[in-house]
Amino acid sequence: MLDGRPLIDAHQHPVRLATVKPAWLEWAQRFGQAGWRDAYSADGAIVPSAFDDLMRAEGVDHSLLICEYSPKATGIQPAEDMIRHNPARFSLLANVNPHLHYPVADEAARQAGLGAIGLKVHPVHGGFSPADPALYPAYQFCAAEGLPVVVHCGTSSFPGSSNDMADPALLIPVLRDFPGLSVVLAHGGRGWWYDAAASLALLHQNVWIELSGLPPHLLPHYYARFDLRRLARKFIFGTDWPGVPGIARNARALAALDLGDDVLAGVLAGNALAVYSRMATALEAVDAARPG
């Protein structure tokens, strides 16, 4: 809880530092809050108890941890490394790259078997279109299993990135061909696609905007052509940790936008619970297992 409100961070990268490229570490050091390395051991491995304590201090009730298979841009963070010591606080998001994984549906299923509650695809770091037919079997798997698909929609500064693949409009064929699939637009069109991301979210009931990497106080500027309170009903809070000045700081900046209590509650936790249905089920199971 943060200031009496439930808080879910739907976008975090607690990587093993030895598996990612130097540019990733430079990014984290430049944009991360002071002390983020305290969650790591000397050899660059995340310390589960320390990371848990950090999230508790930031008021985070639950976090979604993203593995990544992007050797061209950032490196590889295997799904097996993701923290599973405290299912009450952490869930896994799978990741597939059609240049590495075949069949992609099998790899999505494998990671779902590890506990993944959704699938992330990273066209910008992976160098592929989100509408590549090679991804369709993974989308079909997610649609059948009720798993949302998170798509990176925004620019990336990492060397080797394919920013031409960041346009949310590339998802139009996917939304047509998988009308029941929940799609989350990570980074909300960061760069010059804010209007496209907002338009898709308002046009499609199953499309959501996830706020990782976006300074909350600039949201009224980024989405100036839209009614922010109406659009915010499709927002999901996320930070891109460790590349964030502070999780609690960002959540409080959102609260300062005067979105209304009901809308803010949805942004900070309620929308994520609705989209990631397996997270809600997992939390219910954890609560049921607690003594007393």
mmCIF file with all atom_site columns, N, CA, C and O in Angstrom, residues 3 5 7-8 17 36 47 52 67-68 96 108 121 129 142 155 207 209 215 218-219 226 285 292:
data_model
loop_
_atom_site.group_PDB
_atom_site.id
_atom_site.type_symbol
_atom_site.label_atom_id
_atom_site.label_alt_id
_atom_site.label_comp_id
_atom_site.label_asym_id
_atom_site.label_entity_id
_atom_site.label_seq_id
_atom_site.pdbx_PDB_ins_code
_atom_site.Cartn_x
_atom_site.Cartn_y
_atom_site.Cartn_z
_atom_site.occupancy
_atom_site.B_iso_or_equiv
_atom_site.pdbx_formal_charge
_atom_site.auth_seq_id
_atom_site.auth_comp_id
_atom_site.auth_asym_id
_atom_site.auth_atom_id
_atom_site.pdbx_PDB_model_num
ATOM 1  N N  . ASP A 1 3   ? 0.253  5.299   0.633   1.00 0.00 ? 3   ASP A N  1
ATOM 2  C CA . ASP A 1 3   ? -0.678 6.364   1.022   1.00 0.00 ? 3   ASP A CA 1
ATOM 3  C C  . ASP A 1 3   ? -2.115 5.851   1.068   1.00 0.00 ? 3   ASP A C  1
ATOM 4  O O  . ASP A 1 3   ? -3.057 6.538   0.655   1.00 0.00 ? 3   ASP A O  1
ATOM 5  N N  . ARG A 1 5   ? -3.393 3.398   -0.657  1.00 0.00 ? 5   ARG A N  1
ATOM 6  C CA . ARG A 1 5   ? -3.887 2.853   -1.922  1.00 0.00 ? 5   ARG A CA 1
ATOM 7  C C  . ARG A 1 5   ? -3.090 1.618   -2.325  1.00 0.00 ? 5   ARG A C  1
ATOM 8  O O  . ARG A 1 5   ? -1.857 1.630   -2.234  1.00 0.00 ? 5   ARG A O  1
ATOM 9  N N  . LEU A 1 7   ? -0.966 -0.710  -4.766  1.00 0.00 ? 7   LEU A N  1
ATOM 10 C CA . LEU A 1 7   ? -0.065 -0.301  -5.838  1.00 0.00 ? 7   LEU A CA 1
ATOM 11 C C  . LEU A 1 7   ? 0.541  -1.533  -6.494  1.00 0.00 ? 7   LEU A C  1
ATOM 12 O O  . LEU A 1 7   ? 1.148  -2.379  -5.831  1.00 0.00 ? 7   LEU A O  1
ATOM 13 N N  . ILE A 1 8   ? 0.370  -1.633  -7.817  1.00 0.00 ? 8   ILE A N  1
ATOM 14 C CA . ILE A 1 8   ? 0.975  -2.691  -8.621  1.00 0.00 ? 8   ILE A CA 1
ATOM 15 C C  . ILE A 1 8   ? 1.882  -2.043  -9.649  1.00 0.00 ? 8   ILE A C  1
ATOM 16 O O  . ILE A 1 8   ? 1.460  -1.145  -10.388 1.00 0.00 ? 8   ILE A O  1
ATOM 17 N N  . LEU A 1 17  ? 22.937 -8.988  -13.884 1.00 0.00 ? 17  LEU A N  1
ATOM 18 C CA . LEU A 1 17  ? 23.733 -7.994  -14.588 1.00 0.00 ? 17  LEU A CA 1
ATOM 19 C C  . LEU A 1 17  ? 24.729 -8.610  -15.569 1.00 0.00 ? 17  LEU A C  1
ATOM 20 O O  . LEU A 1 17  ? 25.068 -7.991  -16.584 1.00 0.00 ? 17  LEU A O  1
ATOM 21 N N  . TRP A 1 36  ? 19.551 1.631   -6.042  1.00 0.00 ? 36  TRP A N  1
ATOM 22 C CA . TRP A 1 36  ? 18.930 0.470   -6.695  1.00 0.00 ? 36  TRP A CA 1
ATOM 23 C C  . TRP A 1 36  ? 19.871 -0.733  -6.696  1.00 0.00 ? 36  TRP A C  1
ATOM 24 O O  . TRP A 1 36  ? 19.420 -1.878  -6.639  1.00 0.00 ? 36  TRP A O  1
ATOM 25 N N  . VAL A 1 47  ? 19.214 -10.033 -5.182  1.00 0.00 ? 47  VAL A N  1
ATOM 26 C CA . VAL A 1 47  ? 19.044 -10.661 -3.872  1.00 0.00 ? 47  VAL A CA 1
ATOM 27 C C  . VAL A 1 47  ? 17.551 -10.627 -3.546  1.00 0.00 ? 47  VAL A C  1
ATOM 28 O O  . VAL A 1 47  ? 17.004 -9.544  -3.299  1.00 0.00 ? 47  VAL A O  1
ATOM 29 N N  . ASP A 1 52  ? 12.693 -7.633  -2.334  1.00 0.00 ? 52  ASP A N  1
ATOM 30 C CA . ASP A 1 52  ? 11.404 -7.653  -1.651  1.00 0.00 ? 52  ASP A CA 1
ATOM 31 C C  . ASP A 1 52  ? 11.303 -6.477  -0.681  1.00 0.00 ? 52  ASP A C  1
ATOM 32 O O  . ASP A 1 52  ? 10.291 -5.749  -0.638  1.00 0.00 ? 52  ASP A O  1
ATOM 33 N N  . CYS A 1 67  ? 11.187 -11.028 -18.233 1.00 0.00 ? 67  CYS A N  1
ATOM 34 C CA . CYS A 1 67  ? 12.411 -11.576 -18.808 1.00 0.00 ? 67  CYS A CA 1
ATOM 35 C C  . CYS A 1 67  ? 12.564 -11.013 -20.222 1.00 0.00 ? 67  CYS A C  1
ATOM 36 O O  . CYS A 1 67  ? 11.625 -10.423 -20.768 1.00 0.00 ? 67  CYS A O  1
ATOM 37 N N  . GLU A 1 68  ? 13.750 -11.172 -20.802 1.00 0.00 ? 68  GLU A N  1
ATOM 38 C CA . GLU A 1 68  ? 13.951 -10.604 -22.141 1.00 0.00 ? 68  GLU A CA 1
ATOM 39 C C  . GLU A 1 68  ? 14.989 -11.402 -22.906 1.00 0.00 ? 68  GLU A C  1
ATOM 40 O O  . GLU A 1 68  ? 16.029 -11.782 -22.365 1.00 0.00 ? 68  GLU A O  1
ATOM 41 N N  . VAL A 1 96  ? 9.097  -13.707 -25.866 1.00 0.00 ? 96  VAL A N  1
ATOM 42 C CA . VAL A 1 96  ? 9.558  -14.501 -27.000 1.00 0.00 ? 96  VAL A CA 1
ATOM 43 C C  . VAL A 1 96  ? 10.114 -13.582 -28.074 1.00 0.00 ? 96  VAL A C  1
ATOM 44 O O  . VAL A 1 96  ? 9.690  -12.434 -28.220 1.00 0.00 ? 96  VAL A O  1
ATOM 45 N N  . ALA A 1 108 ? 6.326  -19.872 -25.488 1.00 0.00 ? 108 ALA A N  1
ATOM 46 C CA . ALA A 1 108 ? 5.367  -19.155 -24.643 1.00 0.00 ? 108 ALA A CA 1
ATOM 47 C C  . ALA A 1 108 ? 4.730  -20.104 -23.636 1.00 0.00 ? 108 ALA A C  1
ATOM 48 O O  . ALA A 1 108 ? 4.564  -19.764 -22.453 1.00 0.00 ? 108 ALA A O  1
ATOM 49 N N  . VAL A 1 121 ? 6.328  -8.993  -25.917 1.00 0.00 ? 121 VAL A N  1
ATOM 50 C CA . VAL A 1 121 ? 7.106  -9.024  -27.153 1.00 0.00 ? 121 VAL A CA 1
ATOM 51 C C  . VAL A 1 121 ? 7.779  -7.665  -27.315 1.00 0.00 ? 121 VAL A C  1
ATOM 52 O O  . VAL A 1 121 ? 7.194  -6.632  -26.991 1.00 0.00 ? 121 VAL A O  1
ATOM 53 N N  . SER A 1 129 ? 8.542  -6.962  -36.635 1.00 0.00 ? 129 SER A N  1
ATOM 54 C CA . SER A 1 129 ? 7.248  -6.304  -36.525 1.00 0.00 ? 129 SER A CA 1
ATOM 55 C C  . SER A 1 129 ? 6.370  -7.060  -35.534 1.00 0.00 ? 129 SER A C  1
ATOM 56 O O  . SER A 1 129 ? 6.380  -8.296  -35.510 1.00 0.00 ? 129 SER A O  1
ATOM 57 N N  . CYS A 1 142 ? -1.868 -17.280 -26.378 1.00 0.00 ? 142 CYS A N  1
ATOM 58 C CA . CYS A 1 142 ? -2.273 -16.344 -25.327 1.00 0.00 ? 142 CYS A CA 1
ATOM 59 C C  . CYS A 1 142 ? -3.781 -16.103 -25.344 1.00 0.00 ? 142 CYS A C  1
ATOM 60 O O  . CYS A 1 142 ? -4.424 -16.045 -24.287 1.00 0.00 ? 142 CYS A O  1
ATOM 61 N N  . THR A 1 155 ? 10.061 4.571   -28.481 1.00 0.00 ? 155 THR A N  1
ATOM 62 C CA . THR A 1 155 ? 11.459 4.592   -28.853 1.00 0.00 ? 155 THR A CA 1
ATOM 63 C C  . THR A 1 155 ? 12.335 3.965   -27.777 1.00 0.00 ? 155 THR A C  1
ATOM 64 O O  . THR A 1 155 ? 11.980 3.910   -26.602 1.00 0.00 ? 155 THR A O  1
ATOM 65 N N  . VAL A 1 207 ? -7.531 -2.943  -25.382 1.00 0.00 ? 207 VAL A N  1
ATOM 66 C CA . VAL A 1 207 ? -6.212 -2.320  -25.510 1.00 0.00 ? 207 VAL A CA 1
ATOM 67 C C  . VAL A 1 207 ? -5.990 -1.366  -24.350 1.00 0.00 ? 207 VAL A C  1
ATOM 68 O O  . VAL A 1 207 ? -6.865 -0.562  -24.014 1.00 0.00 ? 207 VAL A O  1
ATOM 69 N N  . ILE A 1 209 ? -2.928 1.140   -22.086 1.00 0.00 ? 209 ILE A N  1
ATOM 70 C CA . ILE A 1 209 ? -1.674 1.891   -22.127 1.00 0.00 ? 209 ILE A CA 1
ATOM 71 C C  . ILE A 1 209 ? -0.949 1.697   -20.808 1.00 0.00 ? 209 ILE A C  1
ATOM 72 O O  . ILE A 1 209 ? -1.503 1.975   -19.747 1.00 0.00 ? 209 ILE A O  1
ATOM 73 N N  . PRO A 1 215 ? 7.326  10.047  -17.540 1.00 0.00 ? 215 PRO A N  1
ATOM 74 C CA . PRO A 1 215 ? 7.186  10.882  -16.349 1.00 0.00 ? 215 PRO A CA 1
ATOM 75 C C  . PRO A 1 215 ? 5.724  11.287  -16.165 1.00 0.00 ? 215 PRO A C  1
ATOM 76 O O  . PRO A 1 215 ? 5.137  11.913  -17.058 1.00 0.00 ? 215 PRO A O  1
ATOM 77 N N  . LEU A 1 218 ? 4.177  14.669  -17.116 1.00 0.00 ? 218 LEU A N  1
ATOM 78 C CA . LEU A 1 218 ? 4.124  15.059  -18.532 1.00 0.00 ? 218 LEU A CA 1
ATOM 79 C C  . LEU A 1 218 ? 2.972  14.394  -19.285 1.00 0.00 ? 218 LEU A C  1
ATOM 80 O O  . LEU A 1 218 ? 2.763  14.681  -20.470 1.00 0.00 ? 218 LEU A O  1
ATOM 81 N N  . LEU A 1 219 ? 2.219  13.520  -18.628 1.00 0.00 ? 219 LEU A N  1
ATOM 82 C CA . LEU A 1 219 ? 1.119  12.839  -19.319 1.00 0.00 ? 219 LEU A CA 1
ATOM 83 C C  . LEU A 1 219 ? 0.105  13.816  -19.911 1.00 0.00 ? 219 LEU A C  1
ATOM 84 O O  . LEU A 1 219 ? -0.369 13.598  -21.034 1.00 0.00 ? 219 LEU A O  1
ATOM 85 N N  . PHE A 1 226 ? -6.415 14.571  -25.994 1.00 0.00 ? 226 PHE A N  1
ATOM 86 C CA . PHE A 1 226 ? -7.431 13.663  -25.456 1.00 0.00 ? 226 PHE A CA 1
ATOM 87 C C  . PHE A 1 226 ? -7.892 14.130  -24.075 1.00 0.00 ? 226 PHE A C  1
ATOM 88 O O  . PHE A 1 226 ? -7.178 14.856  -23.376 1.00 0.00 ? 226 PHE A O  1
ATOM 89 N N  . ALA A 1 285 ? -5.003 -17.254 -4.123  1.00 0.00 ? 285 ALA A N  1
ATOM 90 C CA . ALA A 1 285 ? -4.475 -18.517 -3.608  1.00 0.00 ? 285 ALA A CA 1
ATOM 91 C C  . ALA A 1 285 ? -3.492 -18.266 -2.476  1.00 0.00 ? 285 ALA A C  1
ATOM 92 O O  . ALA A 1 285 ? -3.473 -18.997 -1.469  1.00 0.00 ? 285 ALA A O  1
ATOM 93 N N  . GLY A 1 292 ? -4.623 -18.730 9.618   1.00 0.00 ? 292 GLY A N  1
ATOM 94 C CA . GLY A 1 292 ? -5.646 -17.902 10.262  1.00 0.00 ? 292 GLY A CA 1
ATOM 95 C C  . GLY A 1 292 ? -6.626 -17.295 9.293   1.00 0.00 ? 292 GLY A C  1
ATOM 96 O O  . GLY A 1 292 ? -7.489 -16.526 9.686   1.00 0.00 ? 292 GLY A O  1
#
